[in-house]
mmCIF file of C-alpha atoms in Angstrom:
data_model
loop_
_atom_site.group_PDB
_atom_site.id
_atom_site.type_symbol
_atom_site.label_atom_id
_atom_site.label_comp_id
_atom_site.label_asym_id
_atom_site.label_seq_id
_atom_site.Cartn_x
_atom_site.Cartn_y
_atom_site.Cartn_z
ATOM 1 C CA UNK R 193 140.927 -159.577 146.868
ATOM 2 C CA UNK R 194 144.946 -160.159 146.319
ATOM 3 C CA UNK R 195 146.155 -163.963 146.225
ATOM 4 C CA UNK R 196 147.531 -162.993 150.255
ATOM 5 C CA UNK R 197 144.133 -162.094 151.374
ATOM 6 C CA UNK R 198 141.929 -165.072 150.011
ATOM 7 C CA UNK R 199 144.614 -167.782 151.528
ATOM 8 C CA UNK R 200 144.280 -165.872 154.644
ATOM 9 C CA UNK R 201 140.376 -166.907 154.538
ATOM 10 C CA UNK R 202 140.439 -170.501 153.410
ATOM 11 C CA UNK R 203 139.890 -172.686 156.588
ATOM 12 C CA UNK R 204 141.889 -175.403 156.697
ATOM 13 C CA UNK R 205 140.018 -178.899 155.992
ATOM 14 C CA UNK R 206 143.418 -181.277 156.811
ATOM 15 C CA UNK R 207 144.772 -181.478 160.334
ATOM 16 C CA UNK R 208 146.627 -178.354 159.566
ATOM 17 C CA UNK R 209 143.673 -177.214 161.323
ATOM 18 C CA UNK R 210 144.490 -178.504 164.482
ATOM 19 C CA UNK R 211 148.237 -176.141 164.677
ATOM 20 C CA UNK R 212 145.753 -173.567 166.656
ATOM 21 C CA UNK R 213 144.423 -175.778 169.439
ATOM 22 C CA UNK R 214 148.417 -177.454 169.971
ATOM 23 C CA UNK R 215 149.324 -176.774 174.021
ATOM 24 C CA UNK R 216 145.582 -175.936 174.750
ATOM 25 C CA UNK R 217 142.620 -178.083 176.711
ATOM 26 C CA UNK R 218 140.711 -179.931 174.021
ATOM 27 C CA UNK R 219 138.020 -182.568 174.280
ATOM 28 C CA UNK R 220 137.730 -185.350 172.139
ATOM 29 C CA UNK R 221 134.998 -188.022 171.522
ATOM 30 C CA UNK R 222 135.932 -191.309 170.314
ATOM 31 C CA UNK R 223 134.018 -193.512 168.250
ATOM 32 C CA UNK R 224 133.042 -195.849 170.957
ATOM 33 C CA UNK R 225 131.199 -192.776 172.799
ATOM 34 C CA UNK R 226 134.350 -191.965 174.779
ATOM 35 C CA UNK R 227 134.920 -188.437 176.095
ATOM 36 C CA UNK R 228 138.405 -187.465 176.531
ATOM 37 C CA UNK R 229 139.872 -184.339 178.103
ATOM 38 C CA UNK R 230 143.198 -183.246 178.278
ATOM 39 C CA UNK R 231 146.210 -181.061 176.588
ATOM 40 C CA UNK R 232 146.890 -181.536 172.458
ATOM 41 C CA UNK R 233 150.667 -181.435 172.560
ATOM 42 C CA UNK R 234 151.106 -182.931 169.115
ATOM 43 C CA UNK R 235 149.782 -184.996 165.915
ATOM 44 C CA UNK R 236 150.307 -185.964 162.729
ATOM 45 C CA UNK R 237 148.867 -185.669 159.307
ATOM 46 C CA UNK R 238 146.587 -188.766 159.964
ATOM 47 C CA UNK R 239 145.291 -186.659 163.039
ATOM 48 C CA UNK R 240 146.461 -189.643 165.218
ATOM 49 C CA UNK R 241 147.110 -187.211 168.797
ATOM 50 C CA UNK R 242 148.874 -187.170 171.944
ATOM 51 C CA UNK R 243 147.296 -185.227 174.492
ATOM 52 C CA UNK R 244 148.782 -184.909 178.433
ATOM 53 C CA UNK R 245 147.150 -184.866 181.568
ATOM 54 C CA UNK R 246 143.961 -186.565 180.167
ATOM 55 C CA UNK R 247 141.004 -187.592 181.557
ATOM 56 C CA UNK R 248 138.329 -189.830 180.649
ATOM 57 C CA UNK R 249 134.548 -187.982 181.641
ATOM 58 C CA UNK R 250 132.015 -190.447 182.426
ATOM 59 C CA UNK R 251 128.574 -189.165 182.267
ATOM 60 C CA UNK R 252 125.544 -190.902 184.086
ATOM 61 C CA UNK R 253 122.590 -189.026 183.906
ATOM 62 C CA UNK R 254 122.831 -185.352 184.986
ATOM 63 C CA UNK R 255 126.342 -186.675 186.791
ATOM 64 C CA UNK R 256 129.784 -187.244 185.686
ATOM 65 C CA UNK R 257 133.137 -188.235 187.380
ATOM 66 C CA UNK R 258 136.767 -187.801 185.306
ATOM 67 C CA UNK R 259 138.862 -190.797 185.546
ATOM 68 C CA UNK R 260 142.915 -189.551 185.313
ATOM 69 C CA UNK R 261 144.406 -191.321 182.389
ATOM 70 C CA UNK R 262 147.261 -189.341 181.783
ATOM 71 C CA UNK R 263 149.529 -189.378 178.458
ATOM 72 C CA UNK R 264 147.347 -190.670 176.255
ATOM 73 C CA UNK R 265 147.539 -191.657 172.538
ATOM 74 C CA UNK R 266 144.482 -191.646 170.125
ATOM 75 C CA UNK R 267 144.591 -193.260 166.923
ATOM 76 C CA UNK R 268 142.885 -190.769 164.128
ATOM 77 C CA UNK R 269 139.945 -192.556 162.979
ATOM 78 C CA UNK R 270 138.933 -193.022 166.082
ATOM 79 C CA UNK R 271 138.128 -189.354 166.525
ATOM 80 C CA UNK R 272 134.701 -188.142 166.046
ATOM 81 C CA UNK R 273 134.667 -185.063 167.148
ATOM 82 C CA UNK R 274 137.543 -182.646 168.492
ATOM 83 C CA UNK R 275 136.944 -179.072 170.359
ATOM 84 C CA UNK R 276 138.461 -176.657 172.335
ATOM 85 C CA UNK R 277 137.322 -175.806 175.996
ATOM 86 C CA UNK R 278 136.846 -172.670 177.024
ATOM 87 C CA UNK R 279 138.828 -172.784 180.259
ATOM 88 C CA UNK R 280 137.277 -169.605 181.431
ATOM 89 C CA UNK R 281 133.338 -171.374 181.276
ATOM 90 C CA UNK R 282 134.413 -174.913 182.380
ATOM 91 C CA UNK R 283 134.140 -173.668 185.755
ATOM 92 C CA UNK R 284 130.848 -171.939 185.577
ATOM 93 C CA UNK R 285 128.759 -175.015 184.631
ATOM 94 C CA UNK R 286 125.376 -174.966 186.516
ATOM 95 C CA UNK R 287 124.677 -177.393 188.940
ATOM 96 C CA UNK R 288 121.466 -177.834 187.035
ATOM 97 C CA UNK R 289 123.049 -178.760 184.095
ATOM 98 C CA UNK R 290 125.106 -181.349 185.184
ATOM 99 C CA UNK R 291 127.423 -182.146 189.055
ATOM 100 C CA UNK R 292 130.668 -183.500 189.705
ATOM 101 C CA UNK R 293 131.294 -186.133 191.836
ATOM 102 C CA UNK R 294 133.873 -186.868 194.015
ATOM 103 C CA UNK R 295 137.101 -189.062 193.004
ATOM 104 C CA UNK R 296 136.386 -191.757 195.833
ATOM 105 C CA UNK R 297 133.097 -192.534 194.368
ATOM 106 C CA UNK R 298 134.353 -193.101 190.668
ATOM 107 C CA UNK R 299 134.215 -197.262 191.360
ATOM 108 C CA UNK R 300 130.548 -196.900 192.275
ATOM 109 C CA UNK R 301 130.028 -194.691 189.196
ATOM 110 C CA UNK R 302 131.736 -197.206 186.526
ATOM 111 C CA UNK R 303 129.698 -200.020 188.291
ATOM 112 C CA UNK R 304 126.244 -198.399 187.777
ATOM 113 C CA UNK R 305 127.783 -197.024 183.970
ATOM 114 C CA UNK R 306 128.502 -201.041 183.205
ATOM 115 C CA UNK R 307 125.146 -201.991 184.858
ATOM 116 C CA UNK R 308 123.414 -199.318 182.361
ATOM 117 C CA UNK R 309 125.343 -200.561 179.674
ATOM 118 C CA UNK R 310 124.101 -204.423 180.419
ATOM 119 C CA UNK R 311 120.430 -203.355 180.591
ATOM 120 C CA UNK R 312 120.952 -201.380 177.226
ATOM 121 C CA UNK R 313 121.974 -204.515 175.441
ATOM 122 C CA UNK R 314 119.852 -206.970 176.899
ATOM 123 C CA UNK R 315 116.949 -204.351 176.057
ATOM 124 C CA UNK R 316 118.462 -204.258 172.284
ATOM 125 C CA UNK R 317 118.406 -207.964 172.651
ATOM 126 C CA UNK R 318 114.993 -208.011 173.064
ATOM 127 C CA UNK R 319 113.846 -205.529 171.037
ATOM 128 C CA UNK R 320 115.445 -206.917 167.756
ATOM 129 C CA UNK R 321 114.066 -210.376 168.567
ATOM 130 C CA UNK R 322 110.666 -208.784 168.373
ATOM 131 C CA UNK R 323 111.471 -207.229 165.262
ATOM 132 C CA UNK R 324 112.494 -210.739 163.618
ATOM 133 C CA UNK R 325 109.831 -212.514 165.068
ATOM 134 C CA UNK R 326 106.867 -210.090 164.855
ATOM 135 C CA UNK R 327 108.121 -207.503 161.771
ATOM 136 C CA UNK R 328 110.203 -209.713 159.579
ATOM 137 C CA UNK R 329 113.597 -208.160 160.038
ATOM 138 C CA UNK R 330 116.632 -210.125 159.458
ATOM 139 C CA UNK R 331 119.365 -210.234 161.595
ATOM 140 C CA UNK R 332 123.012 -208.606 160.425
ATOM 141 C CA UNK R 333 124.625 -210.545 158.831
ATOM 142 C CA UNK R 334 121.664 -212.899 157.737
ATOM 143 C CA UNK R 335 120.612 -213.849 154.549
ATOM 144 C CA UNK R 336 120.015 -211.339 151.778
ATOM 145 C CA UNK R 337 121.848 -208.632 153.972
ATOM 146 C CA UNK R 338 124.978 -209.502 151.317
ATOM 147 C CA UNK R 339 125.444 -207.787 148.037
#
């Protein structure tokens, strides 16, 4: 293989990489569990990104509702995980997979998201009291959890 050929192969592992998916419909997932959908129109070597015309997708269950956010900036190291969507099978998602639901009923759908989110913590509550009490786990933070 000449020098020319062998560069040609080498997959980028900066965010050179992300020069292909500039003006296209990515999805990103942020740190916090986020899901963010919308146009890469630029970034920088830190991956920090701008992306247009986003949308935050909540998922609840088998449903989901997208939240317009518009021009949105996301700070690099908050990226997890950064893909492409295939604009052509976006539309052909089975109902059985997951549903859409209307714009109107996106305050209902952040509502039960928040009261699944409180029942979450309050059962992580619990759950790592048992563990202190019962198993002998220390809390974070506690003593001997220092180096």
């Amino acid at each position: 293989m000449e020098a020319q050929e062998i560069l040609a192969n080498i997959a980028f592992t900066t965010s050179g990489a992300l020069v292909d998916l500039v003006d296209k419909k990515v999805i990103v997932v942020l740190r916090d569990g986020r899901k963010l959908i919308g146009i890469l129109r630029s970034y920088d070597q830190f991956a920090n990104l701008v992306l247009q015309e986003t949308v935050e997708r909540i998922f609840l269950g088998n449903r989901y509702g997208d939240v317009p956010k518009g021009l949105y900036i996301v700070r690099g190291e908050n990226v997890v995980l950064m893909g492409e969507i295939d604009l052509d099978k976006e539309d052909e998602v089975p109902q059985s997979v997951a549903s859409s639901i209307p714009s109107s009923a996106i305050p209902q759908l952040l509502e039960a998201l928040a009261a699944e989110h409180e029942f979450k913590e309050k059962w992580e509550q619990r759950r790592n009291a048992v563990l202190r009490r019962e198993r002998g786990f220390s809390g974070e933070g506690a003593e001997g959890d220092s180096y």
